[in-house]
Amino acid sequence: MAVFRGETSTAGEAKVAGERSLLLGIGVSAIGIGMYVPFSLVFFHHVTGLSFTLVGLVMTVTGVAGLAFMPLAGSAVDRFGAKRVNLVLYGIRALGFALYPFAGSLPAFAAVALVTALADRSFSVVQQSLIGEVARGAARDRLQASTRALQNAGMGAGALLVSGVLALWGTGAFTCTAWANSLAFALAGLLVGRARPVPAEPAGPCAGRPAAGYRMVLRDRPFLGLTAANFLTALGYSALSVLFPLYLSTWLAAPDSLTGAAFTLNTALCAGIGVLVAGRVRRSGARRTRSAALGALLFAAAFAGQIVLGTLRPGQSATLAALLVIVVVYTLGELVHSPSGGALSVSAAPEPVRGRYLATYQLSYSLATALAPSLFTALLAVDGRLPWAVLTAAALGAALALLRLERHLPAEAVHAEPPAAAATAAGRPATAAA
């Protein structure tokens, strides 16, 4: 495998130029996010002085507007490059949080919230595109895993930090927190700006064809299938934050403290062993489609476990033990699926239109997040086990779809390394890895 800019890791994998600064910037940004996301309604209420009703209404409207902006962000990435757009979004978020304490009227808050929401919603598209811009091959999988671990650790640290600040100085400290967020995003932008894109790969036989717009994405049936499979898996990603607390309190009649314990366990595992699990999967030489499918199967096992638990309804001690085991299985599914699925989508997107492709792919997450609350509550009202049954079927469907799509996706997307290189690294003849 090619070496990027002359840097290599101790394991022989390619290193990304400016990788440490990139990851540090992502971690700093995650701390900023963790300082306001868990308290979003309360945060903006105290920062602006507006009522909870108005704050909630503005957040809903601007959030929907942000979804509509995602395709434009994808086009901007293709035109100007992911790194430039990424730095612009960091700048907008830094400016937005610096202005929030001065947005005491509804029009001012709506204007600042709208601009900030456009940057927030588009950020995942641009960050995924940036990983594709600065890394190739297995380095993409490594960056996906490291990014997810840092985001979990950073958000947890940010939430703990702001909790301590509020305990010491009360709700008046929210204003200082807003400015701290602004500084965090500005610093993150400076750090991420040190990452250097990898030179473009040699042009292939179709290089003379001009890059198309979203019509090209809509004609790419394998990629649309990949996006649909991710939508099914993305519903499972929403389960822990949306369905799990309702299921505990209504169907199992368990104490709400178990929700906090589950979140803590999930966050700690993601931050502590995420990179190790992803590295083990990567070194096994598994195809990205198959490791992503394995992650979906682990999701299905965890959801099926909830059905069994909801049927047996044991005592409180047994319920606690079972829930913790289920959360561990669920988290392992997340740790196996996320790096492989993310790298698969980035590598399946043609480089000239990567931004548009990933904007389409990321909509699967956004739509699943938007649909999950109404879907889960409606199913839970019928039977507490029904939403878990739907999620089990969805995860199994995603795994099957990923396996069926394997032969239709580009080889460089399915394999983290070329099959011949992977076979050589493993000490096997090249033909054995084909």
GROMACS .gro file of C-alpha atoms in nm, residues 63-407:
model
  345
   63GLY     CA    1  -3.286   2.177   1.224
   64VAL     CA    2  -3.518   2.090   0.934
   65ALA     CA    3  -3.369   2.376   0.731
   66GLY     CA    4  -3.024   2.234   0.804
   67LEU     CA    5  -3.126   1.901   0.649
   68ALA     CA    6  -3.229   2.080   0.331
   69PHE     CA    7  -2.887   2.245   0.319
   70MET     CA    8  -2.691   1.917   0.320
   71PRO     CA    9  -2.704   1.865  -0.060
   72LEU     CA   10  -2.561   2.214  -0.110
   73ALA     CA   11  -2.279   2.130   0.129
   74GLY     CA   12  -2.202   1.821  -0.079
   75SER     CA   13  -2.183   2.033  -0.393
   76ALA     CA   14  -1.955   2.281  -0.215
   77VAL     CA   15  -1.718   1.999  -0.116
   78ASP     CA   16  -1.692   1.886  -0.478
   79ARG     CA   17  -1.622   2.238  -0.597
   80PHE     CA   18  -1.392   2.378  -0.328
   81GLY     CA   19  -1.256   2.070  -0.148
   82ALA     CA   20  -1.354   1.916   0.186
   83LYS     CA   21  -1.078   2.083   0.387
   84ARG     CA   22  -1.179   2.436   0.285
   85VAL     CA   23  -1.547   2.376   0.349
   86ASN     CA   24  -1.463   2.210   0.682
   87LEU     CA   25  -1.273   2.519   0.797
   88VAL     CA   26  -1.559   2.745   0.689
   89LEU     CA   27  -1.805   2.540   0.895
   90TYR     CA   28  -1.579   2.556   1.201
   91GLY     CA   29  -1.564   2.933   1.155
   92ILE     CA   30  -1.943   2.962   1.129
   93ARG     CA   31  -1.994   2.754   1.443
   94ALA     CA   32  -1.735   2.958   1.633
   95LEU     CA   33  -1.902   3.283   1.528
   96GLY     CA   34  -2.250   3.151   1.605
   97PHE     CA   35  -2.169   3.055   1.963
   98ALA     CA   36  -1.986   3.384   2.017
   99LEU     CA   37  -2.307   3.567   1.914
  100TYR     CA   38  -2.561   3.357   2.106
  101PRO     CA   39  -2.529   3.558   2.431
  102PHE     CA   40  -2.621   3.873   2.235
  103ALA     CA   41  -2.922   3.713   2.060
  104GLY     CA   42  -3.182   3.813   2.318
  105SER     CA   43  -3.469   3.870   2.073
  106LEU     CA   44  -3.653   3.607   1.875
  107PRO     CA   45  -3.540   3.733   1.529
  108ALA     CA   46  -3.177   3.755   1.642
  109PHE     CA   47  -3.181   3.408   1.797
  110ALA     CA   48  -3.355   3.261   1.491
  111ALA     CA   49  -3.095   3.417   1.258
  112VAL     CA   50  -2.796   3.293   1.460
  113ALA     CA   51  -2.954   2.951   1.518
  114LEU     CA   52  -3.031   2.910   1.148
  115VAL     CA   53  -2.677   2.983   1.034
  116THR     CA   54  -2.531   2.760   1.306
  117ALA     CA   55  -2.776   2.478   1.228
  118LEU     CA   56  -2.677   2.486   0.862
  119ALA     CA   57  -2.315   2.434   0.966
  120ASP     CA   58  -2.399   2.168   1.227
  121ARG     CA   59  -2.616   1.955   1.000
  122SER     CA   60  -2.368   1.967   0.713
  123PHE     CA   61  -2.066   1.894   0.928
  124SER     CA   62  -2.092   1.515   0.915
  125VAL     CA   63  -2.097   1.523   0.533
  126VAL     CA   64  -1.790   1.745   0.519
  127GLN     CA   65  -1.598   1.552   0.786
  128GLN     CA   66  -1.656   1.222   0.607
  129SER     CA   67  -1.543   1.384   0.283
  130LEU     CA   68  -1.233   1.518   0.459
  131ILE     CA   69  -1.139   1.166   0.570
  132GLY     CA   70  -1.162   1.059   0.208
  133GLU     CA   71  -0.952   1.357   0.104
  134VAL     CA   72  -0.664   1.304   0.347
  135ALA     CA   73  -0.649   0.922   0.361
  136ARG     CA   74  -0.651   0.618   0.139
  137GLY     CA   75  -0.703   0.247   0.197
  138ALA     CA   76  -0.689   0.113   0.552
  139ALA     CA   77  -0.600   0.459   0.685
  140ARG     CA   78  -0.962   0.557   0.625
  141ASP     CA   79  -1.085   0.277   0.849
  142ARG     CA   80  -0.837   0.380   1.118
  143LEU     CA   81  -0.945   0.743   1.103
  144GLN     CA   82  -1.311   0.642   1.118
  145ALA     CA   83  -1.247   0.443   1.437
  146SER     CA   84  -1.029   0.710   1.597
  147THR     CA   85  -1.278   0.982   1.512
  148ARG     CA   86  -1.567   0.794   1.671
  149ALA     CA   87  -1.366   0.717   1.986
  150LEU     CA   88  -1.258   1.081   2.023
  151GLN     CA   89  -1.610   1.209   1.964
  152ASN     CA   90  -1.748   0.986   2.239
  153ALA     CA   91  -1.469   1.075   2.480
  154GLY     CA   92  -1.486   1.445   2.395
  155MET     CA   93  -1.861   1.471   2.431
  156GLY     CA   94  -1.848   1.290   2.764
  157ALA     CA   95  -1.572   1.521   2.886
  158GLY     CA   96  -1.762   1.826   2.767
  159ALA     CA   97  -2.078   1.719   2.947
  160LEU     CA   98  -1.885   1.654   3.269
  161LEU     CA   99  -1.706   1.986   3.236
  162VAL     CA  100  -2.020   2.193   3.196
  163SER     CA  101  -2.191   1.999   3.476
  164GLY     CA  102  -1.907   2.095   3.709
  165VAL     CA  103  -1.919   2.458   3.596
  166LEU     CA  104  -2.294   2.476   3.655
  167ALA     CA  105  -2.257   2.317   3.998
  168LEU     CA  106  -2.006   2.586   4.097
  169TRP     CA  107  -2.149   2.898   3.932
  170GLY     CA  108  -2.511   2.816   3.850
  171THR     CA  109  -2.702   2.872   3.527
  172GLY     CA  110  -2.535   3.208   3.472
  173ALA     CA  111  -2.228   3.012   3.362
  174PHE     CA  112  -2.412   2.908   3.043
  175THR     CA  113  -2.303   3.238   2.886
  176CYS     CA  114  -1.938   3.163   2.955
  177THR     CA  115  -1.997   2.813   2.822
  178ALA     CA  116  -2.121   2.958   2.493
  179TRP     CA  117  -1.799   3.153   2.455
  180ALA     CA  118  -1.596   2.848   2.555
  181ASN     CA  119  -1.774   2.659   2.276
  182SER     CA  120  -1.679   2.934   2.034
  183LEU     CA  121  -1.313   2.905   2.133
  184ALA     CA  122  -1.328   2.526   2.108
  185PHE     CA  123  -1.457   2.539   1.750
  186ALA     CA  124  -1.203   2.805   1.652
  187LEU     CA  125  -0.916   2.600   1.799
  188ALA     CA  126  -1.048   2.285   1.633
  189GLY     CA  127  -1.047   2.462   1.297
  190LEU     CA  128  -0.686   2.570   1.342
  191LEU     CA  129  -0.581   2.216   1.430
  192VAL     CA  130  -0.775   2.045   1.152
  193GLY     CA  131  -0.633   2.295   0.905
  194ARG     CA  132  -0.291   2.134   0.951
  195ALA     CA  133  -0.405   1.810   0.785
  196ARG     CA  134  -0.289   1.782   0.424
  197PRO     CA  135  -0.492   1.615   0.148
  198VAL     CA  136  -0.344   1.317  -0.030
  199PRO     CA  137  -0.250   1.382  -0.396
  200ALA     CA  138  -0.524   1.269  -0.631
  201GLU     CA  139  -0.501   0.913  -0.754
  202PRO     CA  140  -0.400   0.859  -1.119
  203ALA     CA  141  -0.688   0.914  -1.357
  204GLY     CA  142  -0.867   0.601  -1.471
  205PRO     CA  143  -1.002   0.517  -1.815
  206CYS     CA  144  -1.316   0.724  -1.752
  207ALA     CA  145  -1.124   1.035  -1.653
  208GLY     CA  146  -1.232   1.222  -1.964
  209ARG     CA  147  -1.595   1.212  -1.858
  210PRO     CA  148  -1.701   1.535  -1.683
  211ALA     CA  149  -1.817   1.507  -1.324
  212ALA     CA  150  -2.196   1.494  -1.297
  213GLY     CA  151  -2.423   1.628  -1.027
  214TYR     CA  152  -2.681   1.448  -0.815
  215ARG     CA  153  -2.820   1.276  -1.124
  216MET     CA  154  -2.504   1.065  -1.122
  217VAL     CA  155  -2.571   0.967  -0.761
  218LEU     CA  156  -2.931   0.874  -0.835
  219ARG     CA  157  -2.820   0.653  -1.125
  220ASP     CA  158  -2.571   0.465  -0.904
  221ARG     CA  159  -2.796   0.183  -0.786
  222PRO     CA  160  -2.534  -0.001  -0.576
  223PHE     CA  161  -2.457   0.318  -0.381
  224LEU     CA  162  -2.828   0.387  -0.331
  225GLY     CA  163  -2.859   0.031  -0.203
  226LEU     CA  164  -2.573   0.098   0.036
  227THR     CA  165  -2.751   0.413   0.154
  228ALA     CA  166  -3.077   0.222   0.205
  229ALA     CA  167  -2.894  -0.047   0.405
  230ASN     CA  168  -2.740   0.223   0.620
  231PHE     CA  169  -3.085   0.370   0.688
  232LEU     CA  170  -3.190   0.035   0.836
  233THR     CA  171  -2.880   0.026   1.055
  234ALA     CA  172  -2.914   0.394   1.148
  235LEU     CA  173  -3.251   0.321   1.308
  236GLY     CA  174  -3.057   0.098   1.548
  237TYR     CA  175  -2.814   0.377   1.628
  238SER     CA  176  -3.112   0.584   1.749
  239ALA     CA  177  -3.238   0.307   1.978
  240LEU     CA  178  -3.011   0.374   2.275
  241SER     CA  179  -3.100   0.742   2.307
  242VAL     CA  180  -3.468   0.734   2.202
  243LEU     CA  181  -3.621   0.389   2.262
  244PHE     CA  182  -3.413   0.254   2.549
  245PRO     CA  183  -3.523   0.508   2.817
  246LEU     CA  184  -3.892   0.472   2.724
  247TYR     CA  185  -3.872   0.094   2.718
  248LEU     CA  186  -3.711   0.084   3.062
  249SER     CA  187  -3.962   0.312   3.228
  250THR     CA  188  -4.283   0.186   3.063
  251TRP     CA  189  -4.245  -0.182   2.971
  252LEU     CA  190  -3.985  -0.301   3.222
  253ALA     CA  191  -4.079  -0.053   3.498
  254ALA     CA  192  -3.707  -0.023   3.574
  255PRO     CA  193  -3.551   0.277   3.752
  256ASP     CA  194  -3.444   0.566   3.531
  257SER     CA  195  -3.093   0.539   3.674
  258LEU     CA  196  -3.038   0.235   3.449
  259THR     CA  197  -3.055   0.466   3.147
  260GLY     CA  198  -2.764   0.667   3.281
  261ALA     CA  199  -2.569   0.350   3.352
  262ALA     CA  200  -2.629   0.225   2.997
  263PHE     CA  201  -2.518   0.553   2.842
  264THR     CA  202  -2.208   0.563   3.061
  265LEU     CA  203  -2.114   0.205   2.970
  266ASN     CA  204  -2.169   0.271   2.598
  267THR     CA  205  -1.964   0.591   2.602
  268ALA     CA  206  -1.682   0.435   2.805
  269LEU     CA  207  -1.656   0.134   2.574
  270CYS     CA  208  -1.665   0.350   2.259
  271ALA     CA  209  -1.392   0.576   2.394
  272GLY     CA  210  -1.183   0.304   2.558
  273ILE     CA  211  -1.180   0.010   2.315
  274GLY     CA  212  -1.321   0.153   1.993
  275VAL     CA  213  -0.984   0.189   1.824
  276LEU     CA  214  -0.870  -0.154   1.947
  277VAL     CA  215  -1.180  -0.332   1.814
  278ALA     CA  216  -1.160  -0.154   1.479
  279GLY     CA  217  -0.788  -0.234   1.455
  280ARG     CA  218  -0.857  -0.602   1.519
  281VAL     CA  219  -1.122  -0.607   1.248
  282ARG     CA  220  -0.893  -0.422   1.008
  283ARG     CA  221  -0.596  -0.653   1.067
  284SER     CA  222  -0.816  -0.958   1.011
  285GLY     CA  223  -0.839  -0.853   0.645
  286ALA     CA  224  -1.219  -0.873   0.649
  287ARG     CA  225  -1.395  -0.702   0.364
  288ARG     CA  226  -1.567  -0.383   0.470
  289THR     CA  227  -1.905  -0.513   0.358
  290ARG     CA  228  -1.865  -0.822   0.574
  291SER     CA  229  -1.740  -0.644   0.884
  292ALA     CA  230  -2.023  -0.388   0.852
  293ALA     CA  231  -2.266  -0.678   0.815
  294LEU     CA  232  -2.118  -0.838   1.130
  295GLY     CA  233  -2.183  -0.514   1.316
  296ALA     CA  234  -2.545  -0.520   1.197
  297LEU     CA  235  -2.579  -0.882   1.314
  298LEU     CA  236  -2.451  -0.783   1.660
  299PHE     CA  237  -2.716  -0.509   1.662
  300ALA     CA  238  -2.978  -0.771   1.577
  301ALA     CA  239  -2.856  -0.995   1.861
  302ALA     CA  240  -2.881  -0.707   2.109
  303PHE     CA  241  -3.232  -0.617   1.991
  304ALA     CA  242  -3.343  -0.980   2.008
  305GLY     CA  243  -3.207  -0.987   2.364
  306GLN     CA  244  -3.440  -0.699   2.450
  307ILE     CA  245  -3.734  -0.902   2.320
  308VAL     CA  246  -3.637  -1.195   2.542
  309LEU     CA  247  -3.588  -0.965   2.841
  310GLY     CA  248  -3.921  -0.795   2.778
  311THR     CA  249  -4.093  -1.134   2.764
  312LEU     CA  250  -3.937  -1.284   3.077
  313ARG     CA  251  -3.932  -0.963   3.286
  314PRO     CA  252  -3.708  -1.103   3.564
  315GLY     CA  253  -3.632  -0.932   3.893
  316GLN     CA  254  -3.446  -0.605   3.920
  317SER     CA  255  -3.099  -0.756   3.970
  318ALA     CA  256  -3.139  -0.995   3.676
  319THR     CA  257  -3.277  -0.714   3.462
  320LEU     CA  258  -2.976  -0.495   3.541
  321ALA     CA  259  -2.730  -0.773   3.454
  322ALA     CA  260  -2.913  -0.859   3.132
  323LEU     CA  261  -2.934  -0.496   3.024
  324LEU     CA  262  -2.564  -0.442   3.076
  325VAL     CA  263  -2.484  -0.751   2.867
  326ILE     CA  264  -2.719  -0.627   2.594
  327VAL     CA  265  -2.556  -0.283   2.596
  328VAL     CA  266  -2.211  -0.445   2.562
  329VAL     CA  267  -2.327  -0.648   2.259
  330TYR     CA  268  -2.493  -0.339   2.112
  331THR     CA  269  -2.178  -0.132   2.161
  332LEU     CA  270  -1.961  -0.400   2.000
  333GLY     CA  271  -2.194  -0.388   1.701
  334GLU     CA  272  -2.149  -0.013   1.687
  335LEU     CA  273  -1.770  -0.041   1.711
  336VAL     CA  274  -1.751  -0.305   1.436
  337HIS     CA  275  -2.002  -0.143   1.200
  338SER     CA  276  -1.918   0.225   1.222
  339PRO     CA  277  -1.555   0.233   1.093
  340SER     CA  278  -1.619  -0.021   0.817
  341GLY     CA  279  -1.951   0.132   0.712
  342GLY     CA  280  -1.806   0.483   0.710
  343ALA     CA  281  -1.496   0.386   0.513
  344LEU     CA  282  -1.713   0.183   0.275
  345SER     CA  283  -1.930   0.484   0.190
  346VAL     CA  284  -1.631   0.716   0.149
  347SER     CA  285  -1.444   0.472  -0.075
  348ALA     CA  286  -1.751   0.384  -0.285
  349ALA     CA  287  -1.798   0.751  -0.375
  350PRO     CA  288  -1.618   0.866  -0.694
  351GLU     CA  289  -1.361   1.127  -0.599
  352PRO     CA  290  -1.487   1.412  -0.826
  353VAL     CA  291  -1.838   1.393  -0.675
  354ARG     CA  292  -1.756   1.254  -0.330
  355GLY     CA  293  -1.932   1.542  -0.154
  356ARG     CA  294  -2.261   1.480  -0.332
  357TYR     CA  295  -2.240   1.106  -0.273
  358LEU     CA  296  -2.174   1.146   0.098
  359ALA     CA  297  -2.445   1.410   0.136
  360THR     CA  298  -2.688   1.151  -0.001
  361TYR     CA  299  -2.547   0.882   0.227
  362GLN     CA  300  -2.560   1.099   0.539
  363LEU     CA  301  -2.926   1.176   0.473
  364SER     CA  302  -2.993   0.814   0.570
  365TYR     CA  303  -2.871   0.895   0.922
  366SER     CA  304  -3.068   1.219   0.936
  367LEU     CA  305  -3.391   1.060   0.816
  368ALA     CA  306  -3.355   0.773   1.062
  369THR     CA  307  -3.294   1.019   1.346
  370ALA     CA  308  -3.601   1.221   1.247
  371LEU     CA  309  -3.825   0.916   1.208
  372ALA     CA  310  -3.714   0.724   1.517
  373PRO     CA  311  -3.908   0.912   1.790
  374SER     CA  312  -4.250   0.882   1.623
  375LEU     CA  313  -4.188   0.526   1.500
  376PHE     CA  314  -4.064   0.395   1.834
  377THR     CA  315  -4.336   0.559   2.043
  378ALA     CA  316  -4.611   0.433   1.809
  379LEU     CA  317  -4.480   0.075   1.821
  380LEU     CA  318  -4.418   0.090   2.195
  381ALA     CA  319  -4.780   0.189   2.251
  382VAL     CA  320  -4.887  -0.143   2.096
  383ASP     CA  321  -4.634  -0.369   2.266
  384GLY     CA  322  -4.302  -0.296   2.433
  385ARG     CA  323  -4.130  -0.572   2.236
  386LEU     CA  324  -4.260  -0.462   1.896
  387PRO     CA  325  -4.008  -0.184   1.827
  388TRP     CA  326  -3.724  -0.422   1.912
  389ALA     CA  327  -3.871  -0.678   1.670
  390VAL     CA  328  -3.879  -0.415   1.395
  391LEU     CA  329  -3.520  -0.315   1.473
  392THR     CA  330  -3.409  -0.680   1.469
  393ALA     CA  331  -3.563  -0.728   1.124
  394ALA     CA  332  -3.409  -0.401   1.004
  395ALA     CA  333  -3.060  -0.498   1.123
  396LEU     CA  334  -3.085  -0.843   0.965
  397GLY     CA  335  -3.206  -0.681   0.642
  398ALA     CA  336  -2.911  -0.442   0.648
  399ALA     CA  337  -2.664  -0.729   0.696
  400LEU     CA  338  -2.816  -0.925   0.407
  401ALA     CA  339  -2.816  -0.617   0.183
  402LEU     CA  340  -2.450  -0.544   0.256
  403LEU     CA  341  -2.351  -0.899   0.162
  404ARG     CA  342  -2.555  -0.888  -0.159
  405LEU     CA  343  -2.411  -0.548  -0.255
  406GLU     CA  344  -2.051  -0.666  -0.214
  407ARG     CA  345  -2.005  -0.781  -0.574
   0.00000   0.00000   0.00000
